[in-house]
XYZ file of C-alpha atoms in Angstrom:
626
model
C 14.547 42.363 -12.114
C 13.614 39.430 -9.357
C 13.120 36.167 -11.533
C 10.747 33.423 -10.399
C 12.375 30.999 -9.314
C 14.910 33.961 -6.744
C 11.082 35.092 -5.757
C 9.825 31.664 -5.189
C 13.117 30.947 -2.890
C 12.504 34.206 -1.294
C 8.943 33.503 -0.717
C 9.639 29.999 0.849
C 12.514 31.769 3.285
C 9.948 34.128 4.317
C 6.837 31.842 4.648
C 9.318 29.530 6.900
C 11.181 32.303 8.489
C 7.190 33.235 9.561
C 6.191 29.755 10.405
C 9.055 29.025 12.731
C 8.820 32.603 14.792
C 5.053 31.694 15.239
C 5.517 28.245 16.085
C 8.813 29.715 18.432
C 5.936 32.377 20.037
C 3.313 29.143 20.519
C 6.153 27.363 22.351
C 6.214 30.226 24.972
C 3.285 31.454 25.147
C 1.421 28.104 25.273
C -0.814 28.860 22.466
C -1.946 26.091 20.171
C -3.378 27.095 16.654
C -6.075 25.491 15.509
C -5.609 22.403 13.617
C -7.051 23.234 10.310
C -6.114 23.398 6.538
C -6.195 24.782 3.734
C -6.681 22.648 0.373
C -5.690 22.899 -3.310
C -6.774 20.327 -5.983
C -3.220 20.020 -7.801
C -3.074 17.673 -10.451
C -6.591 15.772 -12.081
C -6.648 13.164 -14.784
C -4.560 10.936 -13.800
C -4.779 6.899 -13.845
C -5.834 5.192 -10.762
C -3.336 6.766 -8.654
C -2.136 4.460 -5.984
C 1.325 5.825 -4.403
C 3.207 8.780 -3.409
C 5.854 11.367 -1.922
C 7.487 14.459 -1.308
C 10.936 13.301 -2.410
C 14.373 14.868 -1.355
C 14.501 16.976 -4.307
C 10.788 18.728 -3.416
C 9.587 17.308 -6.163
C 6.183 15.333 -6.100
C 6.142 11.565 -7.125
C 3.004 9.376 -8.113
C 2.582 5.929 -8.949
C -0.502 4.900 -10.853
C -1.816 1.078 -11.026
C -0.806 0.847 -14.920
C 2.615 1.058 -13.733
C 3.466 5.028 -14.679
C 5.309 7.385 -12.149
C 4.831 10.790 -12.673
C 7.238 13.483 -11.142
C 5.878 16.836 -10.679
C 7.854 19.838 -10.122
C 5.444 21.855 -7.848
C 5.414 25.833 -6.632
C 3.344 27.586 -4.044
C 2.586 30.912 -5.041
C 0.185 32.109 -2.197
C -0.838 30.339 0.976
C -2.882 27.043 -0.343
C -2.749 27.786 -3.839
C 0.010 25.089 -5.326
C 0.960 24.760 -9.154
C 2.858 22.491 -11.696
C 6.006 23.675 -12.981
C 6.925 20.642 -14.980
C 6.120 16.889 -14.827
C 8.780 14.278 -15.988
C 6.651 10.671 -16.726
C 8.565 7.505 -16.104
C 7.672 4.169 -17.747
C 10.884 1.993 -16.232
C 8.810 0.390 -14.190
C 5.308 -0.248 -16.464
C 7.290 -1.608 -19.333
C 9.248 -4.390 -17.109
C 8.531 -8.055 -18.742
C 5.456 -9.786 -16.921
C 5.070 -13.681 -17.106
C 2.347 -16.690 -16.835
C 2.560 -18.411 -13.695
C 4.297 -21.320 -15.767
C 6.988 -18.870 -15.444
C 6.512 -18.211 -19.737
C 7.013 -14.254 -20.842
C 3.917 -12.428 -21.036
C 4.544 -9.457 -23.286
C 1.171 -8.628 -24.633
C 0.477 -7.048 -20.985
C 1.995 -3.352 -21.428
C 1.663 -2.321 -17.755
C 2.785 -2.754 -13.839
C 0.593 -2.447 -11.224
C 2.128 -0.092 -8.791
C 1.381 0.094 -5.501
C 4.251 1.203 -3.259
C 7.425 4.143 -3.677
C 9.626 5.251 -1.082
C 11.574 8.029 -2.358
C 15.339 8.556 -1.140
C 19.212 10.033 -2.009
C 19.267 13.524 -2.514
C 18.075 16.630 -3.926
C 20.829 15.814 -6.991
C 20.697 12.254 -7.070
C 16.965 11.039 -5.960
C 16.424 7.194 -5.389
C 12.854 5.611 -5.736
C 12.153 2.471 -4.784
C 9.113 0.763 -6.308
C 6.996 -2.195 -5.479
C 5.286 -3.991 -8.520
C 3.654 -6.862 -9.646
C 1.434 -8.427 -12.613
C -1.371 -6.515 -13.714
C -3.853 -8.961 -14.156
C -6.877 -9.046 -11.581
C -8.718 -12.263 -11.230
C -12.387 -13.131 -9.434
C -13.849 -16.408 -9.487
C -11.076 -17.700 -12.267
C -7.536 -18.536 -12.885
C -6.717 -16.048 -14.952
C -3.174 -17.321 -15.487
C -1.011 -14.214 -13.406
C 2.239 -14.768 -12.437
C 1.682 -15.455 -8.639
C 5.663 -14.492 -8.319
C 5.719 -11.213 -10.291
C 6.504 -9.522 -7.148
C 9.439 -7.007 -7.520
C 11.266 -4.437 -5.942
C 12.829 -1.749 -8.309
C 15.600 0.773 -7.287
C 15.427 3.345 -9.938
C 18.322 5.778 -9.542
C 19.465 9.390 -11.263
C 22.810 9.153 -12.739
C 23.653 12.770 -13.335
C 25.449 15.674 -11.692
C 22.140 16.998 -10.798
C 18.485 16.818 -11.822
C 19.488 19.193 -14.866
C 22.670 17.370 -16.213
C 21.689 17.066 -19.779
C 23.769 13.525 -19.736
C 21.726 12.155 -16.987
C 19.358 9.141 -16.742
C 17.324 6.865 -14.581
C 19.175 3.722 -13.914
C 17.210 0.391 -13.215
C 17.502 -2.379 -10.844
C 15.718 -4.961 -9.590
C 16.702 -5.530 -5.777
C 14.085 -8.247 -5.005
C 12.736 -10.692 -7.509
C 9.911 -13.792 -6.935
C 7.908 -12.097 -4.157
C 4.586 -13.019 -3.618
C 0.585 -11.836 -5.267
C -2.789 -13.169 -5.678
C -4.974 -13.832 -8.367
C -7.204 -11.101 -6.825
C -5.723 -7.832 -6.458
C -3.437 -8.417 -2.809
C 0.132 -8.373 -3.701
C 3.336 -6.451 -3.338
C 1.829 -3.122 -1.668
C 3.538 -0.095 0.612
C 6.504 0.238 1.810
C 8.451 2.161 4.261
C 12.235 2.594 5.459
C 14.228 2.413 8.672
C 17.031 4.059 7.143
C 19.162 4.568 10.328
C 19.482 -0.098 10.266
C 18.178 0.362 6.128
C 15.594 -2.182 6.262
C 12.824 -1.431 4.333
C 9.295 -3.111 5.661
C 6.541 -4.417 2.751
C 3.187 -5.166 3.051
C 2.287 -7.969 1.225
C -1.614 -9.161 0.927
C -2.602 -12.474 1.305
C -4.050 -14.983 -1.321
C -7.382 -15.512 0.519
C -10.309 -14.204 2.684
C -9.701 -16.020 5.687
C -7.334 -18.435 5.348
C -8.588 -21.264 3.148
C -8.130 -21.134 -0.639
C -11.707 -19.752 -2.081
C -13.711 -19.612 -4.979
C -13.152 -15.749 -5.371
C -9.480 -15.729 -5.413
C -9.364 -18.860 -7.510
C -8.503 -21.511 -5.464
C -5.123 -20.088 -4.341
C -3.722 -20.875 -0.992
C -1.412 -18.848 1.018
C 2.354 -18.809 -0.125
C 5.209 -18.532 2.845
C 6.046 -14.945 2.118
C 2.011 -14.012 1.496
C -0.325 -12.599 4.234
C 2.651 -10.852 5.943
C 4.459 -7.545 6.819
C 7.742 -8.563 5.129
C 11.527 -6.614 6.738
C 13.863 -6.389 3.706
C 17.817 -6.445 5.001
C 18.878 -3.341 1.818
C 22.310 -3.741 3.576
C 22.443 -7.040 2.554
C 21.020 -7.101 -0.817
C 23.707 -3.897 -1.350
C 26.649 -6.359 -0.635
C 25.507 -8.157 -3.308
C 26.742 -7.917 -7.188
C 24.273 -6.544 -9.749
C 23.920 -9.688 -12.361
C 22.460 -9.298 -15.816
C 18.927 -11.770 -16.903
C 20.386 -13.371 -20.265
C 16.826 -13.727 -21.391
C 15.404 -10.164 -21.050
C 19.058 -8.429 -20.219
C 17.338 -6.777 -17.112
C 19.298 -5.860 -13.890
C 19.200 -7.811 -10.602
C 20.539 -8.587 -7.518
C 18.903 -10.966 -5.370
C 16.283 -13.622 -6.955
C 14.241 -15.382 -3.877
C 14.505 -19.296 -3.965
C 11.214 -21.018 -5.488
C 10.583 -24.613 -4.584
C 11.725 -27.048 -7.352
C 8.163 -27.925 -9.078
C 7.530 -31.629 -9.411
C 5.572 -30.635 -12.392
C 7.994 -29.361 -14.357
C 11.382 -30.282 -15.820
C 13.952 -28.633 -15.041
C 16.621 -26.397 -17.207
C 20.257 -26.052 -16.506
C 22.870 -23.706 -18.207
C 23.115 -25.481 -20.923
C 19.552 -24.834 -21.419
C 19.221 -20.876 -23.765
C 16.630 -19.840 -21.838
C 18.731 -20.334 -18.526
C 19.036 -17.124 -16.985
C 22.054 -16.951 -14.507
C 25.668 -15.865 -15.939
C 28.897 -17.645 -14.764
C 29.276 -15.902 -10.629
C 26.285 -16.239 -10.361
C 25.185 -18.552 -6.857
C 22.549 -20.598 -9.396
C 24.687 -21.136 -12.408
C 25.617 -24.654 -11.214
C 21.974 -25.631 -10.459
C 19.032 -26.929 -11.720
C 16.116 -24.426 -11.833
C 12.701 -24.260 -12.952
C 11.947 -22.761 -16.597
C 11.149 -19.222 -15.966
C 12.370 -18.977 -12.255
C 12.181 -16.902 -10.322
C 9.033 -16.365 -12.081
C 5.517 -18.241 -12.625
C 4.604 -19.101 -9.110
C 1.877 -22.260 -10.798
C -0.240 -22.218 -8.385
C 1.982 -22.865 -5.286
C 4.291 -25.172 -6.822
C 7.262 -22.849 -7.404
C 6.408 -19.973 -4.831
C 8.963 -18.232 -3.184
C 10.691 -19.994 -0.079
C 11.314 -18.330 3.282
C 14.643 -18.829 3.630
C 16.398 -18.773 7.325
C 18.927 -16.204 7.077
C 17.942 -14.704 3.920
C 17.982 -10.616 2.961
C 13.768 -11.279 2.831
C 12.144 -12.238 6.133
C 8.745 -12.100 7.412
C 8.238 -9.446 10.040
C 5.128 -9.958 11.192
C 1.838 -12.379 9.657
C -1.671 -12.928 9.774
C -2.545 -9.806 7.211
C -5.292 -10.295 4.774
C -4.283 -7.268 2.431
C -2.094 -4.695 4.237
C -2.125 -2.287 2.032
C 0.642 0.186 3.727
C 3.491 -0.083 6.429
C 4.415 2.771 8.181
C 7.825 2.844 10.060
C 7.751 5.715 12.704
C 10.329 7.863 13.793
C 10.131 6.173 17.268
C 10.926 2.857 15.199
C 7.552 1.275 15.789
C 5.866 -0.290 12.624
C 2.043 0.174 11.654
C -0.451 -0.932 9.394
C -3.739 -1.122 8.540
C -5.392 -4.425 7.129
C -8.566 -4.529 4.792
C -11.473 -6.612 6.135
C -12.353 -9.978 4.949
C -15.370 -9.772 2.432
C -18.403 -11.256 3.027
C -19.284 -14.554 0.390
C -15.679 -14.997 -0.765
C -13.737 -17.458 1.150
C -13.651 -18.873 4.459
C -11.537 -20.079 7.528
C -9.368 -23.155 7.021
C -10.347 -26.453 7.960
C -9.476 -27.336 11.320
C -8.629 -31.205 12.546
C -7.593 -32.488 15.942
C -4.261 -34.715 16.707
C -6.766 -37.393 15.896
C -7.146 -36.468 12.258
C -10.950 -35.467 12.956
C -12.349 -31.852 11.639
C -13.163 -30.145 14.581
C -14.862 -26.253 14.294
C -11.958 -23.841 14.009
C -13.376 -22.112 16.888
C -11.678 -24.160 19.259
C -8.481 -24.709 17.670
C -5.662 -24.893 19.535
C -2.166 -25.845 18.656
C -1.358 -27.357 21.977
C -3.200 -29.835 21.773
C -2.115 -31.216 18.351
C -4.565 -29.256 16.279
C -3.832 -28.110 13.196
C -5.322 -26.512 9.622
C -4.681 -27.336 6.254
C -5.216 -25.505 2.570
C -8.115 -27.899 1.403
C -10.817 -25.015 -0.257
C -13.793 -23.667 2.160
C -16.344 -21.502 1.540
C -17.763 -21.912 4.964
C -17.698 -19.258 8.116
C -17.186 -16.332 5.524
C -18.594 -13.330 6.662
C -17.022 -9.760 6.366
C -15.642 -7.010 8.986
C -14.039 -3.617 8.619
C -10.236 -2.774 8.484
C -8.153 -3.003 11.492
C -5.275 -0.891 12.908
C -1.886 -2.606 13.773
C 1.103 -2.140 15.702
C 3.531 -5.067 14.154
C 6.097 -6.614 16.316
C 8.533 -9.121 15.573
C 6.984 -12.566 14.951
C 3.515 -10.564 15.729
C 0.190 -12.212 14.562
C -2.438 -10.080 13.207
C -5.481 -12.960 13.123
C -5.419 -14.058 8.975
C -4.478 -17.299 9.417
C -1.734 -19.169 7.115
C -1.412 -22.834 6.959
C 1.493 -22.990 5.236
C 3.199 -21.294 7.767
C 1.662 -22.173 10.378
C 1.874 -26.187 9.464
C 4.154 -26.814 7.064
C 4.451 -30.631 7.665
C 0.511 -30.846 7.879
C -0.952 -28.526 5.123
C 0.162 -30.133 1.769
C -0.508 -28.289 -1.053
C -3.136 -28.763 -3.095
C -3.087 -27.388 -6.580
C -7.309 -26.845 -7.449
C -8.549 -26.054 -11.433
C -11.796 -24.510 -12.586
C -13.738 -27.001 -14.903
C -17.299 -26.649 -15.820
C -17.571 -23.823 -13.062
C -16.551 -26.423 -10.286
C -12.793 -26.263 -8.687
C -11.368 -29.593 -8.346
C -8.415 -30.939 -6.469
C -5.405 -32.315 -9.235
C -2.867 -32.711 -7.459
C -1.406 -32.703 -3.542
C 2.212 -32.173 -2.895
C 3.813 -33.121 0.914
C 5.791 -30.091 1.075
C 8.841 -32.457 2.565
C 8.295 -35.435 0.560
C 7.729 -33.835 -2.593
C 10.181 -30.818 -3.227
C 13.383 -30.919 -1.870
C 13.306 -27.884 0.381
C 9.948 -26.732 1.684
C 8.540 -23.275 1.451
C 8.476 -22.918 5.637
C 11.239 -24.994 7.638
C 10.214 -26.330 10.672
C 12.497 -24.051 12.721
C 10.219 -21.100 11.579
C 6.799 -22.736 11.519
C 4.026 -20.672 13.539
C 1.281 -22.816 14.578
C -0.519 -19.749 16.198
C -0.916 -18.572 12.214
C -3.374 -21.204 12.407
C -5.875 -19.604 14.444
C -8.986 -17.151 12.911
C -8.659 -14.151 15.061
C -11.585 -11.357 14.987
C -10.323 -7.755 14.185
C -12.160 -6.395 17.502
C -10.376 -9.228 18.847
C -6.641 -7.855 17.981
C -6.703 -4.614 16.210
C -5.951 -1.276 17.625
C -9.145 0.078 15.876
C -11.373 -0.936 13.329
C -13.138 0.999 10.308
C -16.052 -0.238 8.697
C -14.549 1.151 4.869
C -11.474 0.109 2.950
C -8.482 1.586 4.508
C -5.330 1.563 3.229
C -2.349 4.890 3.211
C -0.494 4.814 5.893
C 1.983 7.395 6.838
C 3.461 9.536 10.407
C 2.606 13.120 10.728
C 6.072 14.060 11.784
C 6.170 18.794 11.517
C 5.582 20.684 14.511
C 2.773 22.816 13.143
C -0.004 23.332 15.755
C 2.393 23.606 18.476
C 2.926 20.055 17.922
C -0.402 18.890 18.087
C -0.648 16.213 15.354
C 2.960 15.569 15.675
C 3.545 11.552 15.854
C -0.247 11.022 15.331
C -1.121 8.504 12.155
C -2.656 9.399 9.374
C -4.792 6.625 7.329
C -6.500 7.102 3.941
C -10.148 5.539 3.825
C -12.563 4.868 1.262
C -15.192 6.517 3.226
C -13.671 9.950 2.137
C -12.017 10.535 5.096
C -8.102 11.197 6.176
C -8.280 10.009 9.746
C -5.936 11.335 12.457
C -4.825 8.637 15.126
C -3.489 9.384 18.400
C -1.332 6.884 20.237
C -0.546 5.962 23.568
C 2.740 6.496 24.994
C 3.751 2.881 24.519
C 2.301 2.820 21.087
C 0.009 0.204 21.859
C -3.278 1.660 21.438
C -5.393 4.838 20.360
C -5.945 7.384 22.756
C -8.202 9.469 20.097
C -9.283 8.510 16.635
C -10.868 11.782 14.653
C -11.616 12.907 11.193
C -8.817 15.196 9.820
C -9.262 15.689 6.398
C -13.205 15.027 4.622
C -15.153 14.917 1.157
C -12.395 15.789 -0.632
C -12.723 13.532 -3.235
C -13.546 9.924 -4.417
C -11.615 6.521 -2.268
C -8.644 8.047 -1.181
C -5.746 5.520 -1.352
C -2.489 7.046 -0.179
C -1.557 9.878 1.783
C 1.947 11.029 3.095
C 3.011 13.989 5.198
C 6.171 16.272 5.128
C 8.215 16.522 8.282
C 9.941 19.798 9.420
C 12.909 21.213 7.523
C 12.267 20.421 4.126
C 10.241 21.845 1.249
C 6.113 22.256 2.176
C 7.063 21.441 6.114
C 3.479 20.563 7.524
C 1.596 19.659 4.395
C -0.131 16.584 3.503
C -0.760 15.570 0.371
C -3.503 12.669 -0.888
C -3.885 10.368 -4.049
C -7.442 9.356 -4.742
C -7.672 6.597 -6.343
C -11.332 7.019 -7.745
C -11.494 10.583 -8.209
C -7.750 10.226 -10.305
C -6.492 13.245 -8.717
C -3.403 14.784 -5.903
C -4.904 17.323 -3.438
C -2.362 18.989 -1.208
C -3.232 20.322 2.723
C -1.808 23.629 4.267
C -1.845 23.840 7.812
C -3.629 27.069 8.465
C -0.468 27.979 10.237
C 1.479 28.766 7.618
C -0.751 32.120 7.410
C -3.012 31.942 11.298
C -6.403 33.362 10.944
C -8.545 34.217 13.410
C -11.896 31.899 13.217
C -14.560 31.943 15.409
C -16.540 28.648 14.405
C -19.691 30.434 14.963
C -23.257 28.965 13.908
C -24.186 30.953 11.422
C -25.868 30.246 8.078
C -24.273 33.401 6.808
C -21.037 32.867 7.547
C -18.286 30.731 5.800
C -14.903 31.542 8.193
C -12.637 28.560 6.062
C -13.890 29.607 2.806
C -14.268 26.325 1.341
C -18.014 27.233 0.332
C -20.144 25.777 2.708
C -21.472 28.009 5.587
C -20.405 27.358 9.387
C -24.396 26.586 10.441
C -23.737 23.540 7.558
C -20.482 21.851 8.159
C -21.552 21.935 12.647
C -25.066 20.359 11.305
C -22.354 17.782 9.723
C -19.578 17.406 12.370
C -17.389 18.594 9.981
C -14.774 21.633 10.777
C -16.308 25.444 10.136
C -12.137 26.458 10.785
C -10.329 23.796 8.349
C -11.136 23.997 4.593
C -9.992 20.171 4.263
C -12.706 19.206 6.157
C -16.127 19.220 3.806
C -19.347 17.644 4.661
C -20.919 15.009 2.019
C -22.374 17.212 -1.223
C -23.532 14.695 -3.611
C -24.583 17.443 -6.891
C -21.737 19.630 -5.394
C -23.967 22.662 -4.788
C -21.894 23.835 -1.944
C -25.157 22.573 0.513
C -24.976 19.547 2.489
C -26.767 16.167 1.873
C -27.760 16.552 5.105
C -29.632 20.191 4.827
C -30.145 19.914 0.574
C -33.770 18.822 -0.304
C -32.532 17.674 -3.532
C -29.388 15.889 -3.270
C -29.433 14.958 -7.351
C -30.308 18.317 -8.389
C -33.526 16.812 -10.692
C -36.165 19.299 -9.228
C -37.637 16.222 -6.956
C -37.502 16.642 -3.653
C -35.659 13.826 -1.891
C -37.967 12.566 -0.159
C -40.552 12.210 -3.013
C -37.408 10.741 -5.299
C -37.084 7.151 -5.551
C -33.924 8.150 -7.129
C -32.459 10.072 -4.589
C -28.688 10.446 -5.495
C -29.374 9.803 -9.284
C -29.990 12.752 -11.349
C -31.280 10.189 -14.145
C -33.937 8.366 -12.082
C -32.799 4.919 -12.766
C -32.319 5.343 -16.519
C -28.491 5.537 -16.844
C-alpha cells in the first residue's frame, strides 16, 4: 500500500514533471497561458498577521504583530486545494525582554511586534531571521516605548533534521539598539543579497514629514530612522556571540547610543552592567540600560562610519518592505504622509531667518532643524522606489541632513501642550554625535512630493513587497513586483529594462480578503514553484495562489451572466462589469454581504431587504444601530 506522504511526493513529481513539459511546449510553440489563479483560504484565526515565507524546508512561516511565528507544514492534494499537516508555534521571539526608553526592563509587556522574517539554511537546518521591536503603539502621547527596541533575531535549528527528537531552536540577537517610533514605524521587512550576505531593512521614520509632531509625540528623527538600512551579516558573523549578564540573552553586535547628558553613567563595577570581560565595552562607561531606552533622542543609536549597520538609502516615512531582486536592484514601497499629523521641518536661511521650506536649498546655506511643526501637513498615497546607494526618497531628516544645525530638542506633554525641556548641540553636548559630518546629507533636508520622486503612487496603504521570480506563463510575470495594498488588491508591477520605472502597473490578485499586508512568491525549483501566498492583516488569515498552469484550462472570458469559467462564484457578465478577471479565481470583484453578486450589480449591498439606493445605511446591515 502507497502511504501519504510516497503519494504526496509522487503527486508533486508528476504535477512538476507536467508543469515543466507545458511550460517546455510554451517555449516552442510561443504560446503564453493565461495569467490566472487559482485560490485556497489556508489557515484563518490567526493574530494580526504581518510576515511571511516559503522557507527551504517547504514549510510555511508567519509572523504575527504579538510577536508569535507559526510554522505550518502544508500539502496540496488537488490543484488549488492546500491543507495543514502540522503547525509548530514559536514564542522565542514574543517573550524577548522589552524596556522603557530610560533603558529600565519592561516585563509586564508579554509580546514582540513582528514585522519582518527572511527564512534561510536548509531543508534540515532552517534559519529565520526576525525583525522586532516594542509593542507599544502611541498617538498624541509619550507612551514611554523603548525608541531602541529594535532587534534582529537569528533563530536557528540545531538538530540532524527537522525530526531529530534532540533538536531545538537556538537564539541570537545579531543587531541590538535599532531604531522605532512612538507610533507604529519601526524595524519592518527585510530581504537578503545572499550571494555579498547583506541583508537590507526598512526602517520607518519617527514623523509625518520631517518635523517632530503632535501625533507621534514629539519625536524627531533618529540617524538610523526614516531609512532603507544594508546590514554587513559577514561582518556581524566574524564577530563572537557574548552573553547579557542582566537577562543572560545572546548577542553579537550592540549599535553605539550617544552618551545621555541626562543620565549617569554605569561602569562594570556597576551589577546591572551588561558586557562580560572580551567584550569591546567592558572598559567603558555606558548608559544604564544601553543599548536600550532610546529617551527621547538622547541615547539613540549612532551611525557609525565603518560599522556592520549602514544606511542604504533615506528619506522613507514608513517603508514597510525591501525587496532585493535577483538582478540585485533594491525596492520599496513607502506609506503616505497622513493628513493632520505632523508637518515639514522648519526651514532657515544662512542668515538664521525661517524661510518657507519650499525654497530650501542647501547651497545656499539653508538648512532645517527638529523644532515641532504642525504646519504644511497634508496627506498623499504610497510611493514606489527603486533605492540606490545614498538615494533620497523625499522624507526629510534633519538629523542627518544637519547634524551641526538641528540640535535636539527633547519635547514633554503637560496639560495637553508639548513643551521644549531641554536642547542638546549634538557636538557640544555628547561626545560623539549621532551623524558625523563626513556622512551628513543636506539634500535629506528637502520635502520632496511622491509624484515628484516615486516610481508610482497608490492612493491606499501599501506595504509587502516581494519579486515574482517562476517561469509560469511562459515567463510572463517573471521579474515583475508584487505589492500588497490595503485596497484589497495584490498589484503586479512591470519594470523597465533599467529598472527605473513601470512600464505597466495592473491588478493581479483582488477581494480576497481584508488589508493585505505581506505577500511573497516561490521561484522555480522548489516546493509550490509559481505560487503566491498572502497574509492579511485584517481579515487574520494566509490565502495561497495557483497559477492556472499548474492544470491549463481552456477559458473563454465570455460575457455571460450564466457562465462562471474560474469558478470562484461570480458569473463572467459580473467580474467584466467590474474589471476584474472572468479566467483567474484570485481576482474577485468587491461583495460587501458576500452573496457571490457584485456591489456594483447587487441592489442590496447589506442584505437588509432595502434597496441601496433607498438605504441610508447602505453597507450596514444594522442601519446605524451597531
Amino acid at each position: 500500500m502507497i502511504n501519504s506522504q510516497t503519494y504526496q511526493r509522487s503527486f508533486r513529481w508528476i504535477s512538476r514533471s507536467f508543469l515543466a513539459f507545458f511550460l517546455l511546449v510554451a517555449g516552442i510553440t510561443g504560446i503564453q497561458a493565461q495569467i490566472s489563479f487559482l485560490s485556497d483560504e489556508l489557515v484563518t484565526g490567526l493574530s494580526s498577521p504581518t510576515t511571511l515565507q516559503v522557507g527551504p524546508d517547504g514549510r510555511l512561516y508567519v509572523g504575527q504583530q504579538n510577536g508569535t511565528i507559526n510554522i505550518y507544514t502544508v500539502v496540496r492534494s488537488s490543484p488549488g486545494n492546500y491543507s495543514i499537516t502540522d503547525t509548530e508555534e514559536l514564542l522565542l521571539v514574543k517573550n524577548i525582554i522589552n524596556h522603557n526608553d530610560n533603558g529600565t526592563d519592561n516585563l509586564g509587556q508579554g509580546n514582540r511586534q513582528v514585522t519582518g522574517l527572511v527564512v534561510i539554511g536548509t531543508a534540515n537546518n532552517p534559519i529565520l531571521i526576525v525583525s522586532s521591536s516594542d509593542p507599544r503603539i502611541a498617538v498624541g502621547n509619550d507612551s514611554n516605548l523603548d525608541t531602541n527596541s529594535g532587534i534582529i533575531t537569528k533563530l536557528t535549528w540545531i538538530g540532524a533534521d527537522l525530526n531529530d527528537p534532540a533538536g531545538y531552536w537556538d537564539r541570537v540577537h545579531l543587531v541590538r539598539g535599532l531604531t522605532r517610533s512612538e507610533e507604529n514605524h519601526a524595524t519592518n521587512g527585510m530581504s537578503l543579497d545572499a550571494t555579498n550576505n547583506m541583508l537590507y531593512m526598512a526602517v520607518g521614520g519617527h514623523t509625518n514629514k520631517g518635523a517632530p509632531g503632535n501625533n507621534f509625540s514629539g519625536t524627531p528623527e533618529y540617524a538610523l530612522s526614516a531609512a532603507v538600512l544594508q546590514i554587513d551579516l559577514d561582518a556581524i558573523a566574524a564577530m563572537p556571540v557574548y552573553t547579557d549578564l542582566r537577562s543572560g540573552e545572546k548577542f553579537v553586535y550592540d549599535i553605539p547610543t550617544l552618551d545621555d547628558p541626562t543620565r549617569s553613567n554605569i561602569t562594570n563595577a556597576d551589577a546591572n552592567f551588561p558586557y562580560a570581560p572580551g567584550h569591546p565595552y567592558y572598559n567603558q562607561s555606558i548608559d544604564p540600560g544601553d543599548p536600550f531606552g532610546g529617551n527621547n533622542g538622547l541615547n539613540m543609536a549612532r551611525w557609525v562610519v565603518g560599522g556592520p549597520v549602514q544606511v542604504f538609502g533615506g528619506g522613507f516615512r514608513n517603508p514597510y518592505d525591501v525587496v532585493y531582486t535577483s538582478l540585485g536592484r533594491v525596492y520599496t514601497f513607502d506609506n503616505g504622509p497622513n493628513g493632520g499629523w505632523g508637518g515639514v521641518p522648519k526651514t532657515y536661511n544662512a542668515s538664521g531667518l525661517e524661510i518657507d521650506y519650499s525654497t530650501f536649498n542647501p547651497a545656499l546655506g539653508h538648512y532645517v532643524t527638529n523644532e515641532m511643526n504642525e504646519g504644511n501637513s497634508t496627506q498623499h498615497g504610497d510611493g514606489l522606489h527603486y533605492v540606490t546607494p545614498g538615494s533620497y526618497a523625499g522624507h526629510p531628516n534633519p538629523t542627518r541632513a544637519f547634524p551641526d544645525k538641528a540640535p535636539l530638542i527633547v519635547y514633554e506633554k503637560t496639560g495637553g501642550n508639548w513643551t521644549a525641556t531641554g536642547t542638546y548641540d549634538f557636538f557640544t553636548d555628547f561626545p560623539e554625535p549621532p551623524v558625523p559630518m563626513s556622512l551628513a546629507n543636506p539634500a535629506e533636508g528637502q520635502y520632496l512630493h511622491p509624484s515628484v520622486i516615486a516610481m508610482a503612487d497608490i492612493n491606499a496603504s501599501t506595504n509587502g513587497l516581494c519579486e515574482y521570480t517562476a517561469s509560469n506563463f511562459g515567463g510572463a510575470l517573471q521579474g515583475n513586483l508584487l505589492v500588497a495594498s490595503f485596497n484589497d488588491n495584490i498589484i503586479s508591477f512591470k519594470l523597465s529594462a533599467d529598472g527605473a520605472s513601470v512600464v505597466t502597473q495592473s491588478n493581479l490578485l483582488s477581494g480576497n480578503g481584508d488589508n493585505p499586508l505581506d505577500v511573497w512568491a516561490q521561484g522555480d525549483g522548489v516546493e509550490f514553484p509559481g505560487t503566491i501566498w498572502v497574509a492579511f492583516h485584517g481579515a487574520n488569515k494566509i490565502m495561497v495562489f495557483e497559477p492556472n498552469d499548474y492544470a491549463p484550462f481552456n477559458c473563454t472570458g465570455a460575457y455571460d451572466i450564466g457562465l462562471d469559467e474560474d469558478g470562484d462564484g461570480y458569473t463572467n457578465a459580473d467580474e467584466i462589469d467590474n474589471g476584474t478577471d472572468p479566467c483567474n479565481q484570485g481576482d474577485k470583484p468587491a461583495d460587501y454581504d458576500g452573496d457571490f453578486l457584485s456591489n456594483l450589480n447587487d441592489d442590496d449591498d447589506d442584505n437588509d431587504g432595502l434597496l441601496d439606493t433607498y438605504d441610508p445605511f447602505a453597507v450596514d446591515a444594522n442601519n446605524g444601530m451597531s
